[in-house]
mmCIF file of C-alpha atoms in Angstrom:
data_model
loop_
_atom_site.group_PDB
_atom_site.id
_atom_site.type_symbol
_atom_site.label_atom_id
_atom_site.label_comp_id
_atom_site.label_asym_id
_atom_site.label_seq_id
_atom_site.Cartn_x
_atom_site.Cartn_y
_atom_site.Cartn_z
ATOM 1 C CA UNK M 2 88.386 124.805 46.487
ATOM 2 C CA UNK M 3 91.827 123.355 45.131
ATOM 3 C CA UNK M 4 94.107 121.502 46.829
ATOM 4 C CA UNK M 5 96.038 124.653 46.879
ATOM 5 C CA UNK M 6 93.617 126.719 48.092
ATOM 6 C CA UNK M 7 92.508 124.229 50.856
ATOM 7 C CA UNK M 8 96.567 123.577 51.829
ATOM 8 C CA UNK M 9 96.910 127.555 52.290
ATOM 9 C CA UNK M 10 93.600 128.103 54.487
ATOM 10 C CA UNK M 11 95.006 125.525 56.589
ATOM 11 C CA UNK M 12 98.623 125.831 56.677
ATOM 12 C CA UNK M 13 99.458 122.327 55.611
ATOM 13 C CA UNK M 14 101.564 121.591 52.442
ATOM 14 C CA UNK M 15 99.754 120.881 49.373
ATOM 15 C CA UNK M 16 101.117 117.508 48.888
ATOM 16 C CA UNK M 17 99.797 116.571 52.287
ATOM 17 C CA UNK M 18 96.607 117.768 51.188
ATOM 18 C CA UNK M 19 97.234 115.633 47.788
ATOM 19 C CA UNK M 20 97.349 112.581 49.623
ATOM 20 C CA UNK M 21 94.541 113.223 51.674
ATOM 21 C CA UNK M 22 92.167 113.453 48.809
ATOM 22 C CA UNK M 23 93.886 110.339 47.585
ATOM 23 C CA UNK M 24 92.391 108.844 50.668
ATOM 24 C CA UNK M 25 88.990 110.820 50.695
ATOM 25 C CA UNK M 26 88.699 109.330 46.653
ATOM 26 C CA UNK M 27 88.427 105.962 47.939
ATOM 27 C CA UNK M 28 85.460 106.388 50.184
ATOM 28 C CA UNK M 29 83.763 108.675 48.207
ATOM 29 C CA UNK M 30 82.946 108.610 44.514
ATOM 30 C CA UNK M 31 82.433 112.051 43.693
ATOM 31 C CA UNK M 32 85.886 112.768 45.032
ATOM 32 C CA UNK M 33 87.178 110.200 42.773
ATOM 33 C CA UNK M 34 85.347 111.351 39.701
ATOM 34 C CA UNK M 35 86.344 115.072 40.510
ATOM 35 C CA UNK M 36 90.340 113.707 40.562
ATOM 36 C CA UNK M 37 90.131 111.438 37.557
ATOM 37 C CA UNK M 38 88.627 114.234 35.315
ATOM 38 C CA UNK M 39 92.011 116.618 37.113
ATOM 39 C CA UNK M 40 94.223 114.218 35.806
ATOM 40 C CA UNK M 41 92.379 114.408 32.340
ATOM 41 C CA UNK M 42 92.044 117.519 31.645
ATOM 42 C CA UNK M 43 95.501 118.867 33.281
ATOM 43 C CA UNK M 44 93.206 121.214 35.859
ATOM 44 C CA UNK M 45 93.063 121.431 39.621
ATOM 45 C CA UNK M 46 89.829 119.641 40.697
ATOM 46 C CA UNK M 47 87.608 122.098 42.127
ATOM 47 C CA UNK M 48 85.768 120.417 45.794
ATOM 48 C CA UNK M 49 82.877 121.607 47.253
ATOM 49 C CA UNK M 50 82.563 122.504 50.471
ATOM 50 C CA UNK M 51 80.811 119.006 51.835
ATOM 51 C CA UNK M 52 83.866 117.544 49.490
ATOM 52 C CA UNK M 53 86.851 119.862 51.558
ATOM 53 C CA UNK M 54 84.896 119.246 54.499
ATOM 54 C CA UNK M 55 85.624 115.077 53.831
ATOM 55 C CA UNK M 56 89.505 115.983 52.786
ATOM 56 C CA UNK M 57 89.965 117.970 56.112
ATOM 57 C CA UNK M 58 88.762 114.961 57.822
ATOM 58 C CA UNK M 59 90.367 112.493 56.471
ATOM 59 C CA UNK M 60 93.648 114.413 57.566
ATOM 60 C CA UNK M 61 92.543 115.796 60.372
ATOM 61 C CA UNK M 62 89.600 113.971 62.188
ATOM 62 C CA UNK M 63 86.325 114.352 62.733
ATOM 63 C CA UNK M 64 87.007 117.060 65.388
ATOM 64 C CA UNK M 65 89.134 119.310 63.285
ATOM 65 C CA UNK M 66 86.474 119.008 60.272
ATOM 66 C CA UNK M 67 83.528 119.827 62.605
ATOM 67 C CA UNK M 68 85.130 122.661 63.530
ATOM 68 C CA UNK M 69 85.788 123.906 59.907
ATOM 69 C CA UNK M 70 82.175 123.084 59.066
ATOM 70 C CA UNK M 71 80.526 125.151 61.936
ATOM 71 C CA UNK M 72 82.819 128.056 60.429
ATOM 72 C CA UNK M 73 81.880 127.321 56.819
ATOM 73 C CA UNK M 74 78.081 127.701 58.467
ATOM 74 C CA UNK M 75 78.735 131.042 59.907
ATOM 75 C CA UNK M 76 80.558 132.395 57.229
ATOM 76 C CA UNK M 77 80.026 130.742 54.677
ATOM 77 C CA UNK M 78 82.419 132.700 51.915
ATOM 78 C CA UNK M 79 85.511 131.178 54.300
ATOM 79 C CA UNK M 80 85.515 127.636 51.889
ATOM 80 C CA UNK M 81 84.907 129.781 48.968
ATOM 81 C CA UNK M 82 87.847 131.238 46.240
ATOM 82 C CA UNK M 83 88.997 134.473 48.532
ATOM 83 C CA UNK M 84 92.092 137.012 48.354
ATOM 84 C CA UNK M 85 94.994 135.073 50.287
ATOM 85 C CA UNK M 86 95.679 138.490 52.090
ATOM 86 C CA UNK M 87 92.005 138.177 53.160
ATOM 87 C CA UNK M 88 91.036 138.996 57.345
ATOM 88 C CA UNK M 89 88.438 136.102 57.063
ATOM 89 C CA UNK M 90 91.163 133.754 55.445
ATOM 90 C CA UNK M 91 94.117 134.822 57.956
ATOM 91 C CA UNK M 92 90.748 133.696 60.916
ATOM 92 C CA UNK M 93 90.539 130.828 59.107
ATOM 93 C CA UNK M 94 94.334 129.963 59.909
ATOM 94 C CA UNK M 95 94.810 130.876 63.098
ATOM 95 C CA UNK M 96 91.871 129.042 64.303
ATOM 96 C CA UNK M 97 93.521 126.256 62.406
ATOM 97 C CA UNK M 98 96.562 126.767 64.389
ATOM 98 C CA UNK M 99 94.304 126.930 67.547
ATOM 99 C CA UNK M 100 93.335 124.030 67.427
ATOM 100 C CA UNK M 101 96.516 122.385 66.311
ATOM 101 C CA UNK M 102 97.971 123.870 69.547
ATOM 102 C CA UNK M 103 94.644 122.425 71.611
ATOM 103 C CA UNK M 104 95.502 119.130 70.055
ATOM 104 C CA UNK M 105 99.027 118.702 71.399
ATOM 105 C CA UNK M 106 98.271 120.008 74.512
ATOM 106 C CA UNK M 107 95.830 117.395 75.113
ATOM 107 C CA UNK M 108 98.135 114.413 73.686
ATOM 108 C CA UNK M 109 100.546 115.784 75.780
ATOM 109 C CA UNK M 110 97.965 115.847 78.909
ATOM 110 C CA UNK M 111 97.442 111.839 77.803
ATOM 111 C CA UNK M 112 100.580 111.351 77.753
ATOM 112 C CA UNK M 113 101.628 112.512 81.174
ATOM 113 C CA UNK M 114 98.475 110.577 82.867
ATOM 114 C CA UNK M 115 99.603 107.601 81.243
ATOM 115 C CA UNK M 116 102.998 107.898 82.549
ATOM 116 C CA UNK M 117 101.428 108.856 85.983
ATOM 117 C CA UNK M 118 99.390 105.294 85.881
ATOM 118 C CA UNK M 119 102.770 103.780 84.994
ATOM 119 C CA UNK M 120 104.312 104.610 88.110
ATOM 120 C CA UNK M 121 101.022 104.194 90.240
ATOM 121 C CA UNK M 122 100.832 100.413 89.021
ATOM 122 C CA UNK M 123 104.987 100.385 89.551
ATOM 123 C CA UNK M 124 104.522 101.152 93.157
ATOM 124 C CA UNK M 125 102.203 98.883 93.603
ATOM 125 C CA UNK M 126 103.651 95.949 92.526
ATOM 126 C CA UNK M 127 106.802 96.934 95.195
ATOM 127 C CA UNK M 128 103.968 97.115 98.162
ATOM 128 C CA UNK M 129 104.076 94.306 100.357
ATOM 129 C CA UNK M 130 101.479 91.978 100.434
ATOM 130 C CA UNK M 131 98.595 92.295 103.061
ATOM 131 C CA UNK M 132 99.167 90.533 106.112
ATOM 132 C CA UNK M 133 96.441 87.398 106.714
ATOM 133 C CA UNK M 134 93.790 88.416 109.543
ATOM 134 C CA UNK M 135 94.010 86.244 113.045
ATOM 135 C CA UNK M 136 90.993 84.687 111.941
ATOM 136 C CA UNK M 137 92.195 83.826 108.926
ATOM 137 C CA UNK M 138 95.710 82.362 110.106
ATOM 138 C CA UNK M 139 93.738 80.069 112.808
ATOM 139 C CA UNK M 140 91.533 78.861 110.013
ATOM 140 C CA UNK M 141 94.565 77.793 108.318
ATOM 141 C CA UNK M 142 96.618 75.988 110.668
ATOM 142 C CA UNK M 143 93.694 74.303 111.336
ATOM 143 C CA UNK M 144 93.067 73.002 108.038
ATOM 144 C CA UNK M 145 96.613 72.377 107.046
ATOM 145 C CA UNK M 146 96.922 69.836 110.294
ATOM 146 C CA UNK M 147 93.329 68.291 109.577
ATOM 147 C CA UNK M 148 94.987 67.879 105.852
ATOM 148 C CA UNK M 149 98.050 66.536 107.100
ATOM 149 C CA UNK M 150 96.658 63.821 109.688
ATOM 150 C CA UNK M 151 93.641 63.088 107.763
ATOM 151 C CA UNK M 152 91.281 64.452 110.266
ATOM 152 C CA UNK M 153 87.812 65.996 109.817
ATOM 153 C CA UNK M 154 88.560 69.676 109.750
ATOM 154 C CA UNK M 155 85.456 70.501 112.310
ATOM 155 C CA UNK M 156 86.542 67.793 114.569
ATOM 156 C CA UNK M 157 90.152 69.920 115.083
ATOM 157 C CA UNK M 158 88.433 73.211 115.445
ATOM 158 C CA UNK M 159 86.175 71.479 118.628
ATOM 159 C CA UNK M 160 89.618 69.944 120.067
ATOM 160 C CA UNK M 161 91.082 73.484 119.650
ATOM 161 C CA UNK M 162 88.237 75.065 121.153
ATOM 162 C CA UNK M 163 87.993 72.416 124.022
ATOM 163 C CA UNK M 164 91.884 73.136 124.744
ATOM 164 C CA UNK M 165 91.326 77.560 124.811
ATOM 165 C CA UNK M 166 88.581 76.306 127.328
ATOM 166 C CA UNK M 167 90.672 74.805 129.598
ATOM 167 C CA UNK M 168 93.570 77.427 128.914
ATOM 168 C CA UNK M 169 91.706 80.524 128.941
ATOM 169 C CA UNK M 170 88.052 79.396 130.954
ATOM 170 C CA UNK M 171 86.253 80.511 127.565
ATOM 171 C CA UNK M 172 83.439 78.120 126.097
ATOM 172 C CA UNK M 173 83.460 79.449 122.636
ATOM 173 C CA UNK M 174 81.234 76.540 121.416
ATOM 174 C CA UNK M 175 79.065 76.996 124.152
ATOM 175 C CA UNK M 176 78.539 80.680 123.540
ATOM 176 C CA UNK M 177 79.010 80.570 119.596
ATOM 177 C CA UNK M 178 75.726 78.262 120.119
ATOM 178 C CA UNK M 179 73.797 80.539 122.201
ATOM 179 C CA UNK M 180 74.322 84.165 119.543
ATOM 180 C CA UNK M 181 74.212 81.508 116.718
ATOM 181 C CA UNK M 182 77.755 82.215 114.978
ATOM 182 C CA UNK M 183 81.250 80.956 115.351
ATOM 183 C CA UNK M 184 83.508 80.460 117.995
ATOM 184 C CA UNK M 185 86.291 82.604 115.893
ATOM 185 C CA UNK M 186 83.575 85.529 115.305
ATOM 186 C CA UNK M 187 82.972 85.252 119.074
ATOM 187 C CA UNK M 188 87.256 85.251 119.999
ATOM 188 C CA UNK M 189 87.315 88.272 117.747
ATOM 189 C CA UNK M 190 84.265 89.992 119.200
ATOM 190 C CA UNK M 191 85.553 89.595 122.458
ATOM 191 C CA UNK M 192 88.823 90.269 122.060
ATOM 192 C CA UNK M 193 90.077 86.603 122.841
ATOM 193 C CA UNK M 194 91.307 85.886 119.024
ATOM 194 C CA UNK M 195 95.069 86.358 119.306
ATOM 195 C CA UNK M 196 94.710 84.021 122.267
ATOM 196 C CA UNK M 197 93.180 81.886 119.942
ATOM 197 C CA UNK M 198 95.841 82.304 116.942
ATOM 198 C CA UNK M 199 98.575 81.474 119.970
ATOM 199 C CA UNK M 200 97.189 78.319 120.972
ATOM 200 C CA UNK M 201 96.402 76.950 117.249
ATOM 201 C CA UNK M 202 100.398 77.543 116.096
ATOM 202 C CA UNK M 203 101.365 75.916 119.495
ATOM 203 C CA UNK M 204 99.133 73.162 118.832
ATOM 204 C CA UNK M 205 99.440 72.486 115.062
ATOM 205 C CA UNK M 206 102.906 74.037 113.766
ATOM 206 C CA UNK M 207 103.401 77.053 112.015
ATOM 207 C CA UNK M 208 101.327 77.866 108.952
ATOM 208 C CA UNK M 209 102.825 77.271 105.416
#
């Protein structure tokens, strides 16, 4: 087929096609040999159909060419020299227009997910953050006042659970010993760990 031929099966421009076998000449040799002896001898180079196959997907992608090939397979007199008013050749080009519809449907499918993402990672970057667990807050107003005083950090957890002891009548060491676990899993277990928080930003300051 000539670039002519090829442009008017698929309803692209001939000098689009032009520069496609341009590109196609540089990856394949016979291509190149086949549009050297054009330019020669003044004649259209004349592709095959593994050669208009490589030209449509160059232009097109590998997709698009797949597609053509699979047709070329079934019938294979589509890549051949045909009547232009041909019912095989008007197929041809509306399945070429098929799929060129198919095509921007899907960019434009990718195109609203990605603005969908957009707005997903938008929103969250306005949530607030997560607020820190009890647990969590009484581990750190612990540490920041063993930090500040230069005090073992273990040494201010047994103060603070000697003090909820004599506050709130609840050995947490003593029964964080027995079920072999902590006396904050045991506040939180039993219900005792806002009690807990209370007492540890009375004791040490507010968290920073």
């Amino acid at each position: 087929m000539t670039t002519k031929q090829i442009a008017d099966y698929i309803q692209k421009p001939e000098q689009t096609v032009k520069n496609w076998v341009k590109k196609a000449s540089i990856k394949l040799d016979r291509v190149r040999t086949k549009l050297d002896q054009a330019a020669q001898s003044k004649k259209p180079a004349d592709y095959d159909i593994d050669e208009t196959i490589a030209i449509i997907e160059i232009g097109m992608g590998a997709n698009a060419a797949s597609m053509y090939r699979a047709n070329a397979q079934h019938n294979p007199i589509v890549l051949e020299t045909i009547p232009q008013d041909s019912s095989i050749a008007e197929a041809f080009r509306a399945m070429s227009r098929g799929f060129e519809m198919l095509t921007e449907m899907v960019k434009d499918q990718s195109t609203r997910l990605q603005r969908i993402e957009s707005q997903v990672e938008t929103r969250k970057a306005l949530l607030p953050p997560v607020e820190i667990s009890p647990a969590a807050n009484v581990t750190k107003l612990v540490r920041q006042y063993a930090e500040r005083n230069e005090i073992p950090f273990a040494n201010v957890f047994r103060d603070l659970y000697r003090e909820f002891l004599y506050r709130y009548h609840h050995d947490l060491l003593t029964i964080a010993k027995n079920r072999k676990t902590t006396g904050i899993k045991v506040a939180e277990v039993e219900g005792w760990i806002g009690d807990l928080e209370a007492l540890a930003a009375h004791l040490y300051g507010e968290a920073v």
